[in-house]
Short mmCIF file of C-alpha atoms and ligand atoms in Angstrom, two decimals:
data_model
loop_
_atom_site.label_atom_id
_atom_site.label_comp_id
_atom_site.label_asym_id
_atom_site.label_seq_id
_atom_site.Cartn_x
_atom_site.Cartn_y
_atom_site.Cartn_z
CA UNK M 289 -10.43 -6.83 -12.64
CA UNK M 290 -12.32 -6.54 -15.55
CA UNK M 291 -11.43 -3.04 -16.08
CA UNK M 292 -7.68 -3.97 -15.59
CA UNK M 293 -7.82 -6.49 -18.28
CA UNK M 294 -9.54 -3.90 -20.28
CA UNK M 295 -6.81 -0.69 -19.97
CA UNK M 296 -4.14 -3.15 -20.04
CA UNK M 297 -5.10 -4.56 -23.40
CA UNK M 298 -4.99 -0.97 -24.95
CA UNK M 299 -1.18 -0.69 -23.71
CA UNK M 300 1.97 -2.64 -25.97
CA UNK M 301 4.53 -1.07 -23.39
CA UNK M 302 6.19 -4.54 -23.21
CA UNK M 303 6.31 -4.79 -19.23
CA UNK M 304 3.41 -6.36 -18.74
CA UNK M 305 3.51 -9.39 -15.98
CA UNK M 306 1.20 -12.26 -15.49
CA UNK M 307 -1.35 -11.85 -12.52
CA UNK M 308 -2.06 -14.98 -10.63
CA UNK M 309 -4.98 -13.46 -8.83
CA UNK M 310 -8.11 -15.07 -9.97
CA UNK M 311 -10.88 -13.69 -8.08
CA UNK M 312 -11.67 -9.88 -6.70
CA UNK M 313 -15.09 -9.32 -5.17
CA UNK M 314 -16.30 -6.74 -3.15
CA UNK M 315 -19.79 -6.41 -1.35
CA UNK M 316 -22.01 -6.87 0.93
CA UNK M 317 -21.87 -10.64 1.16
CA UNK M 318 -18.27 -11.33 0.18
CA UNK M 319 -17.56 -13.37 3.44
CA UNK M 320 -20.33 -15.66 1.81
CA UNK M 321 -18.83 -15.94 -1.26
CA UNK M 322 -15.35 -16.83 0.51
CA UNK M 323 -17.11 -20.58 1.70
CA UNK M 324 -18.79 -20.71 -2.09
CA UNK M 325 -15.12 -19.99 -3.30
CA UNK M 326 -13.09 -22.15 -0.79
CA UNK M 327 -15.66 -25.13 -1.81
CA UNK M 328 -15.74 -24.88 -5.29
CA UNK M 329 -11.71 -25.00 -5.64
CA UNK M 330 -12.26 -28.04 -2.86
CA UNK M 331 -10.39 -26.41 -0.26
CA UNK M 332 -10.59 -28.47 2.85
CA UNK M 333 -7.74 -28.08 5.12
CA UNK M 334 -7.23 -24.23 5.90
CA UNK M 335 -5.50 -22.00 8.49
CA UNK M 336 -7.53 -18.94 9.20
CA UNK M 337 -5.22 -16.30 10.40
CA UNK M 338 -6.72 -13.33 12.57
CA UNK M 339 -5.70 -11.34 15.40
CA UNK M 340 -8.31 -10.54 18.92
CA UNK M 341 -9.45 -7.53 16.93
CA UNK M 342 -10.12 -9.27 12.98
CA UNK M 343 -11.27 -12.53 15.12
CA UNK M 344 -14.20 -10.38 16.28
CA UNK M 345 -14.26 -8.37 12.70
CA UNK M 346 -14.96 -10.87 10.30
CA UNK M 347 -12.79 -13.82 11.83
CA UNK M 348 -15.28 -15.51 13.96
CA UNK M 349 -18.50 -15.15 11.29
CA UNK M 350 -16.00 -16.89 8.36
CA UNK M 351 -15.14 -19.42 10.57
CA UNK M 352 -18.76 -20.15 11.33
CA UNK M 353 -19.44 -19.81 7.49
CA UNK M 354 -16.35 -22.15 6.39
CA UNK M 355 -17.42 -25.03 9.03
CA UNK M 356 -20.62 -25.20 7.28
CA UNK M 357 -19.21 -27.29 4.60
CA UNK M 358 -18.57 -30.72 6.28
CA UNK M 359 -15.57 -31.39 4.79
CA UNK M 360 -13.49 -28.55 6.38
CA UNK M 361 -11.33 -28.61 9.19
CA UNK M 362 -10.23 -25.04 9.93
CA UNK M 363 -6.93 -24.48 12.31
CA UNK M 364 -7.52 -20.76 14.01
CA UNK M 365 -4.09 -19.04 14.07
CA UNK M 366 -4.20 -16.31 16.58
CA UNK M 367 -1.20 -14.11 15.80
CA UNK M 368 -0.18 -12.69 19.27
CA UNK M 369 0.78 -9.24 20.11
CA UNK M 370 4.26 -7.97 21.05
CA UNK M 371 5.40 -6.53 24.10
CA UNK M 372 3.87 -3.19 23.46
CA UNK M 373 0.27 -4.73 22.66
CA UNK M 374 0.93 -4.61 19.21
CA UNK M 375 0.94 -7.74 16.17
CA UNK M 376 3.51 -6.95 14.24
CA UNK M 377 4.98 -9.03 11.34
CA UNK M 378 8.24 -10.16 13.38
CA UNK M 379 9.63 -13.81 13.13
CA UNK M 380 7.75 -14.33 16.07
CA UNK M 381 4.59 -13.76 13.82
CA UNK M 382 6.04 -15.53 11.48
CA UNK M 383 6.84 -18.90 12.46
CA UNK M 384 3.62 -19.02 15.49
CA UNK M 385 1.58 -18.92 12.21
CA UNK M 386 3.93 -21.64 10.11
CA UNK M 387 3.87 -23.71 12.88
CA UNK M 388 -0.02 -23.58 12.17
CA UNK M 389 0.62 -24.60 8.84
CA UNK M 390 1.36 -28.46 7.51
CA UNK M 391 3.40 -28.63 4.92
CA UNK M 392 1.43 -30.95 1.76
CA UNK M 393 -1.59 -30.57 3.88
CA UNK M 394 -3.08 -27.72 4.35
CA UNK M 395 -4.79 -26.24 1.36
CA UNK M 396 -5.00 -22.84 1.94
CA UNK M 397 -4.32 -20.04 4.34
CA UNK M 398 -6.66 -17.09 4.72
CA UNK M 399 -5.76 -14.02 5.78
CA UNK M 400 -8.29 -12.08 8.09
CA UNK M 401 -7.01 -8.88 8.81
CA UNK M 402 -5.29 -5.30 7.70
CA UNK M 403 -1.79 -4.92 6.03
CA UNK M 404 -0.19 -6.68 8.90
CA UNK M 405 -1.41 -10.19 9.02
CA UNK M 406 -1.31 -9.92 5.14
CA UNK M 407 2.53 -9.45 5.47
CA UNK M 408 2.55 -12.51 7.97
CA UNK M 409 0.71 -14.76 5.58
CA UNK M 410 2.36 -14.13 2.46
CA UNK M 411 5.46 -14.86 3.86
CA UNK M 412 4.56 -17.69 5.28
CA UNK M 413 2.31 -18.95 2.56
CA UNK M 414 5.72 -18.62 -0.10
CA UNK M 415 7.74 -19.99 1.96
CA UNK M 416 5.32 -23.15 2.95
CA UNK M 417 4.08 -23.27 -1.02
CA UNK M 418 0.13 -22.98 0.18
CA UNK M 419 -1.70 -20.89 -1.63
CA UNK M 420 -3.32 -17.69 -0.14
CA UNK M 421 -6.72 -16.00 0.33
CA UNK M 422 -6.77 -12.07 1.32
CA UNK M 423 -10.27 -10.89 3.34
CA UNK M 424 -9.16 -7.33 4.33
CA UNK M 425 -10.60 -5.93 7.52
CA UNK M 426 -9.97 -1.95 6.74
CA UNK M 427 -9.54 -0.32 3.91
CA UNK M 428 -6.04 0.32 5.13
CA UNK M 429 -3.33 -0.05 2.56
CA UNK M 430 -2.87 -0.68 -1.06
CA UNK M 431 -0.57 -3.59 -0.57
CA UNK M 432 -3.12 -6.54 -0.35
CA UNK M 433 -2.37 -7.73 -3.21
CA UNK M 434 1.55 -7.02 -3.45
CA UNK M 435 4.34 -9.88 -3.53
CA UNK M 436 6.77 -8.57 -1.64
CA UNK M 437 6.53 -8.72 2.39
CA UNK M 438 7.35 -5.93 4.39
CA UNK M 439 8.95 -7.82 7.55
CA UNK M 440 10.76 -7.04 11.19
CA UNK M 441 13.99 -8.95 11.19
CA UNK M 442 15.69 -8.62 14.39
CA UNK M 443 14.32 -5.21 14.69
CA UNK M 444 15.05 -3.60 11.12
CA UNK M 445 12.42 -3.56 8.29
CA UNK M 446 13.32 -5.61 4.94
CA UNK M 447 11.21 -6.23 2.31
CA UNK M 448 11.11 -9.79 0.89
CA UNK M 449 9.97 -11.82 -1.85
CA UNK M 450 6.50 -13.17 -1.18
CA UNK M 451 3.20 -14.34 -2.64
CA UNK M 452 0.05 -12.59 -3.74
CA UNK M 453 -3.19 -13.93 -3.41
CA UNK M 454 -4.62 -16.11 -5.16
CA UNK M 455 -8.04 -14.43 -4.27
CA UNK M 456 -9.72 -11.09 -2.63
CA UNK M 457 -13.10 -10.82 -0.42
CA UNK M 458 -13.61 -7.57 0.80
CA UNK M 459 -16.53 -7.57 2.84
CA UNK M 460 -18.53 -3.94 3.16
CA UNK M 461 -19.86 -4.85 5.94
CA UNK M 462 -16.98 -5.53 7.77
CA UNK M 463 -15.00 -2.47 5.96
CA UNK M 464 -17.15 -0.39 7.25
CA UNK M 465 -17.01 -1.13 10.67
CA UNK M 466 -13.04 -0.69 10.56
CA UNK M 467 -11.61 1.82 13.18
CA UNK M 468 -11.78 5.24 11.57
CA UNK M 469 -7.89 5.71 11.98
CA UNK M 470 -7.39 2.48 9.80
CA UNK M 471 -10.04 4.38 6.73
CA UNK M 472 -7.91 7.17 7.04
CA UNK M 473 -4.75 5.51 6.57
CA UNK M 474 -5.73 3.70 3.46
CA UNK M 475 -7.01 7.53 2.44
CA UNK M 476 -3.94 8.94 2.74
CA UNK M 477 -2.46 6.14 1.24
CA UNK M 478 -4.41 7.11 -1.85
CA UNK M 479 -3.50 10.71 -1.50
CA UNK M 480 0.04 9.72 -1.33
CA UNK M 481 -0.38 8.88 -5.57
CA UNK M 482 -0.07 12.52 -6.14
CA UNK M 483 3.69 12.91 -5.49
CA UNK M 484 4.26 9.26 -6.65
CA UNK M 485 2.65 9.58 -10.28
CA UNK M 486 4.69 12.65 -10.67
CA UNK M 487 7.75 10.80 -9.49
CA UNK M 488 7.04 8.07 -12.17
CA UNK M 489 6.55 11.28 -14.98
CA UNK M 490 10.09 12.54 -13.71
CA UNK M 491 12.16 9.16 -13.74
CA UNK M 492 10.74 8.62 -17.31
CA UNK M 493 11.27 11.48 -18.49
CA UNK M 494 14.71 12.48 -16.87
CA UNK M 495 16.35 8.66 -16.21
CA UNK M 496 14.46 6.44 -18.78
CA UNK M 497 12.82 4.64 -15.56
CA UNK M 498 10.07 1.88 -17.31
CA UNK M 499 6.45 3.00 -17.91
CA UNK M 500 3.03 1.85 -18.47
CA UNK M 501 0.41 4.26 -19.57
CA UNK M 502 -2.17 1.76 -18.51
CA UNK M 503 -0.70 1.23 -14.57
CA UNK M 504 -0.40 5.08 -14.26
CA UNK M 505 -4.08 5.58 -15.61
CA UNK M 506 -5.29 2.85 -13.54
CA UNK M 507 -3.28 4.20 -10.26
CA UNK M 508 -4.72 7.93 -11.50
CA UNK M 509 -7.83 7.05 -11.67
CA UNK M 510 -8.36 5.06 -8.52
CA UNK M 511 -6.88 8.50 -7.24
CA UNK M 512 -9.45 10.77 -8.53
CA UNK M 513 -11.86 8.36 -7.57
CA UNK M 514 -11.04 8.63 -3.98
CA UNK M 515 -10.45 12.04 -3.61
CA UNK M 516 -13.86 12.81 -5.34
CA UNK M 517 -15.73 10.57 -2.37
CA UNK M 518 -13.40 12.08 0.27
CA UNK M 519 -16.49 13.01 2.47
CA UNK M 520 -18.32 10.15 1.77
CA UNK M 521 -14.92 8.47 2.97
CA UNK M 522 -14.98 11.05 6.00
CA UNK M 523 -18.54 10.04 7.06
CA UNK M 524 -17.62 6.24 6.28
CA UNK M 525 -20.67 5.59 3.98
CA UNK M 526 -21.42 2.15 2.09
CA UNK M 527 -20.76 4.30 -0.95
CA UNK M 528 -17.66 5.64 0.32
CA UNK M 529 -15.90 2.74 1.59
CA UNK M 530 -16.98 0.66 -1.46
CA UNK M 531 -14.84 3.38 -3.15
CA UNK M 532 -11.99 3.20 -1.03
CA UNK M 533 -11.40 -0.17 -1.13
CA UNK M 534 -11.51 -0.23 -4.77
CA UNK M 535 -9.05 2.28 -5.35
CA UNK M 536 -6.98 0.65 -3.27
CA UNK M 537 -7.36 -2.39 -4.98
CA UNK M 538 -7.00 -0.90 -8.22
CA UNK M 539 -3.27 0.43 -6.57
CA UNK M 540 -2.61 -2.77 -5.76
CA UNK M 541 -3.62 -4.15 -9.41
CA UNK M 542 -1.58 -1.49 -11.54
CA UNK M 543 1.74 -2.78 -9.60
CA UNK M 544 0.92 -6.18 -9.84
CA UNK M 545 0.61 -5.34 -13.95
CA UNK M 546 3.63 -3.43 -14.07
CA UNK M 547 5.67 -5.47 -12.09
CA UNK M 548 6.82 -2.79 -9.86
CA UNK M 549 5.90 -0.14 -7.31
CA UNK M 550 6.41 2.92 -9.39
CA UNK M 551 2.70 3.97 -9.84
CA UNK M 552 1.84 3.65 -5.98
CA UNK M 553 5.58 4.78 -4.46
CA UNK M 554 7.52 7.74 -4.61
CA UNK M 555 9.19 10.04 -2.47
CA UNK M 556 6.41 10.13 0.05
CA UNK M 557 6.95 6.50 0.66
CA UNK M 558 10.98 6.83 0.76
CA UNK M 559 10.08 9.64 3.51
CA UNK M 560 7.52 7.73 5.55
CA UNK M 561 9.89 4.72 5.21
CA UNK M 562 12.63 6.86 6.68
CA UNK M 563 10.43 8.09 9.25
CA UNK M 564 9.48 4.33 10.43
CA UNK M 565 13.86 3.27 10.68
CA UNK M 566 14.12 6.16 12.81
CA UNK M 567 10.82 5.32 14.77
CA UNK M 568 12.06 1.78 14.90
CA UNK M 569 15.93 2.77 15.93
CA UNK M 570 14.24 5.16 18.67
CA UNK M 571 12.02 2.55 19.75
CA UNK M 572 8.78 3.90 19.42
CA UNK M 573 5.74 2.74 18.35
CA UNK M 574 5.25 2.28 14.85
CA UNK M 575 2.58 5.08 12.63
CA UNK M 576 -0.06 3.42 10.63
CA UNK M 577 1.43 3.24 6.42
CA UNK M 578 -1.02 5.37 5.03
CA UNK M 579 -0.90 8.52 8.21
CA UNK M 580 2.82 8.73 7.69
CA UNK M 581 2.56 8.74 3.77
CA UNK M 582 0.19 11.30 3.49
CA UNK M 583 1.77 13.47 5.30
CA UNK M 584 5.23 12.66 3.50
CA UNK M 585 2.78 13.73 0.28
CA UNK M 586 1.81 17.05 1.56
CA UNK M 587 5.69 18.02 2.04
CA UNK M 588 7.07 16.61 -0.70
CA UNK M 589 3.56 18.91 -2.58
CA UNK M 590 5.24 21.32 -0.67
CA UNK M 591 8.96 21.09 -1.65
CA UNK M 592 7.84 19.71 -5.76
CA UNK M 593 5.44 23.16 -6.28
CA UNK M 594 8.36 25.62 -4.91
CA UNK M 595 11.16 23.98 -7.24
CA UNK M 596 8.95 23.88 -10.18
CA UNK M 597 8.17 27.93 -9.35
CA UNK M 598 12.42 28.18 -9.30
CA UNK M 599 12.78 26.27 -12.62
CA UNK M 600 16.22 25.46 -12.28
CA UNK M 601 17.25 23.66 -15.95
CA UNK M 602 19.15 21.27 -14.36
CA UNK M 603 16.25 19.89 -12.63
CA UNK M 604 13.87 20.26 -15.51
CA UNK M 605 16.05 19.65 -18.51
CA UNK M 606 14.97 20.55 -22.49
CA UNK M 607 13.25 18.69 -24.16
CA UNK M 608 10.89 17.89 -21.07
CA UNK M 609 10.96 20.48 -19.58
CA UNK M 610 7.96 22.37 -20.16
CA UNK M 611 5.87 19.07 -19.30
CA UNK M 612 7.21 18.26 -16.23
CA UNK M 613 6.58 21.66 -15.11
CA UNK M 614 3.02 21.63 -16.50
CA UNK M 615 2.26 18.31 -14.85
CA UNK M 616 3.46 19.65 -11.16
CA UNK M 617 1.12 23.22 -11.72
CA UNK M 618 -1.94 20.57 -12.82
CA UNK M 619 -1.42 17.59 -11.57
CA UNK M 620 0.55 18.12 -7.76
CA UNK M 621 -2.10 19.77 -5.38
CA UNK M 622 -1.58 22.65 -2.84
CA UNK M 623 -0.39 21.46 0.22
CA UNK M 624 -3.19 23.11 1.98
CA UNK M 625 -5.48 21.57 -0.27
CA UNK M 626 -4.05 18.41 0.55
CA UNK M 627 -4.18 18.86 4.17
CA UNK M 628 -8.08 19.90 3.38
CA UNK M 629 -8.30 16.69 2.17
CA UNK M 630 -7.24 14.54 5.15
CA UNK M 631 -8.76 16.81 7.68
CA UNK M 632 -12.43 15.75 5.79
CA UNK M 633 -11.55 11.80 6.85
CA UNK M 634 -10.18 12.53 10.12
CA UNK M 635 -6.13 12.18 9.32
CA UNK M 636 -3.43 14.01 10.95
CA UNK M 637 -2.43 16.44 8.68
CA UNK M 638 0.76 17.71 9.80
CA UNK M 639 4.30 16.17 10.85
CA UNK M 640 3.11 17.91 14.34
CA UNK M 641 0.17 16.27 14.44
CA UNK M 642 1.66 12.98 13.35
CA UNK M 643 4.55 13.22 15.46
CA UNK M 644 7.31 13.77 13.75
CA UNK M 645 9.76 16.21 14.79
CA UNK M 646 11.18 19.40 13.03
CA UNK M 647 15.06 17.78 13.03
CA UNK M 648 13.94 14.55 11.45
CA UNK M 649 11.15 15.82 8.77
CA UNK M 650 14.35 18.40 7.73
CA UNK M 651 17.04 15.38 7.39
CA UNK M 652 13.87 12.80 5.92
CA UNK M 653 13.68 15.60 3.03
CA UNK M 654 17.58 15.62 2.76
CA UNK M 655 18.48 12.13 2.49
CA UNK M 656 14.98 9.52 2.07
CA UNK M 657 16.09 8.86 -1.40
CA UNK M 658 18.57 6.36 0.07
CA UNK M 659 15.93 4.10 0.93
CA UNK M 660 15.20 3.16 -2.48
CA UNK M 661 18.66 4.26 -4.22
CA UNK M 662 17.45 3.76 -7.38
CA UNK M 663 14.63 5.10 -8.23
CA UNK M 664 14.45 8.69 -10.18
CA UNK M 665 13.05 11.19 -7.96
CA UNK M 666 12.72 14.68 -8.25
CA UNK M 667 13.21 14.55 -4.32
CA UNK M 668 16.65 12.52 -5.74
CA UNK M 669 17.43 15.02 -8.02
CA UNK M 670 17.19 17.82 -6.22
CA UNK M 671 19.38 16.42 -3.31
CA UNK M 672 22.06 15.74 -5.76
CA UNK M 673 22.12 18.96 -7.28
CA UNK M 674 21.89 20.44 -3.93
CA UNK M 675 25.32 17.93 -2.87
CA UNK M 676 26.88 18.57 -6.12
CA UNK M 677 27.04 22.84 -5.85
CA UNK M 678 28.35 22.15 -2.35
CA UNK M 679 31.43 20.51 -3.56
ZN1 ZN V 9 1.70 2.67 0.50
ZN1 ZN V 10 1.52 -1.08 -20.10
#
């Protein structure tokens, strides 16, 4: 936070937005520090909202913690799983959990879990006007702290307006205990940064998309960061996971600043987004975020390093030319190195290994710039060129 305050002070790019969080820790005794914080901001009446698997995570000890204080009285929402075994933020999610909440009565709702029962809660804690409290499970996603909820709605995802928290307690204890699949996810989430800061250099440069030098340094540090403790990561370490989860945090920060996604999303995220309609339309079950976006990274590596090696000028126009090129040789890693990376913490590292097929990784490439229409791309770009030479 601290830091935040500090890069974003040295930046006058005018877009700038107000963050309502007011508290980040991250330790060793941050489930602690969630009854110190509840009691201090006299927080009496709050929904706790787990699932069987963040119950027995962190769930169950907070409760115990937050009953201490004589004053509470703690409602234990239980989001259920779907058909398939799986808690998914549906409007079944949704309303079981605002049915747990009392409108002008309850105080606060706390979110126990991974990027899912996040998405659940902030929905529900806009829509309800009750403030929200994140303690993340696994160091899973970047989107903790995001306001916009990523929802089912009668079986296609939408993203909608939502709140951020008003406060963060990751617990390393608990973090490191998440399932190894869930580390790697928020890993490759990271990893995904490569392809999106370059995406964010390319709209500036090419479409006059909006910057901030201090969200991209933030984001690109966080990034080098992570990648620097990737075996630490790997081997799920104190050390490691500490680092993790604030690099993900720090994501999560820099688009809260800015206002928008553009530091943390790019085309990997418009392919792994396309990847989870067509999962969805197929009906089959969902990829974890961060798998499916680092994957989306190491093509879209892939497809950035051979255009730049082509150079055609009507991708990489004068006068910016030369530094977009520059930034792809120094700044867009080898695929293979890339794939290095997310064999070290135990991530598929393939669309084979992931599960996604030849025919829909070839169309993803072709056409994932529709999900966010937009946005300025090189992905974008290129597929217009490509359309407009046909005709
Ligand atoms: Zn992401
Ligand atoms: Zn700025």
């Amino acid at each position: 936070m601290q830091n935040l305050q500090e890069q974003a002070s040295t930046c006058n790019c005018g877009h700038h937005e107000k963050i309502t969080l007011e508290t980040v820790e991250i330790g060793n005794d941050a489930l602690e520090q969630v009854a110190q914080y509840t009691e201090r901001r006299q927080f009496q009446r709050m929904v706790l909202v787990v699932d069987n698997n963040t119950f027995e995570a962190a769930g169950e000890r907070l409760q115990q913690l937050l009953s201490s204080e004589a004053e509470a009285i703690i409602t234990l929402c239980t989001i259920d799983p779907n058909a398939s075994g799986d808690v998914v933020a549906d409007e079944a999610s949704i309303v079981q959990l605002m049915l747990s909440v009392e409108p002008g009565i309850t105080d606060v709702i706390i979110a126990v879990g991974a990027g899912t029962i996040h998405d659940i809660t902030r929905f529900a804690a806009y829509h309800m006007h009750v403030p929200f409290i994140s303690v993340p499970t696994a160091p899973s996603v970047d989107g903790f702290t995001s306001k916009g909820a990523p929802v089912l709605l009668r079986g296609s995802k939408i993203t909608i307006p939502a709140s951020g928290p008003i406060a963060i307690f990751a617990d390393s204890g608990v973090l490191t205990q998440a399932p190894q699949e869930l580390i790697a996810a928020g890993f490759g989430d990271m990893l995904g940064k490569y392809t999106s800061l370059l995406d964010w250099q390319y709209g500036r440069h090419t479409a006059g998309e909006p910057y901030c030098e201090a969200a991209y340094r933030i984001t690109r540090d966080a990034l080098v960061a992570c990648v620097s403790q990737a075996e630490a990561i790997g081997a799920r370490t104190e050390q490691g996971i500490r680092t993790l989860t604030e690099a993900l945090i720090a994501s999560g920060l820099a688009m809260l600043l800015f206002g928008q996604s553009h530091p943390a999303s790019g085309a990997e995220h418009h392919l792994s987004h396309y990847w989870e309609m067509a999962y969805l339309r197929r009906g089959k079950r969902q990829l974890l975020h961060g798998a499916k976006v680092a994957v989306a990274c190491a093509e879209v590596a892939r497809m950035y390093r051979e255009l730049a090696a082509e150079g055609d000028p009507a991708l990489f126009p004068e006068p910016v030319r030369a530094e977009l090129l520059a930034r792809i040789a120094a700044d867009v890693p080898e695929p293979s190195r890339l794939r290095e990376l997310l064999r070290t913490v135990g991530a598929p590292v393939s669309p084979d290994e992931l599960g996604v097929d030849e025919e829909l990784l070839h169309r993803s490439l072709q056409e994932a710039q529709h999900v966010r229409p937009n946005r300025h791309t090189l992905l974008k770009a290129f597929n217009e060129q490509r359309l407009s030479t046909l005709h």
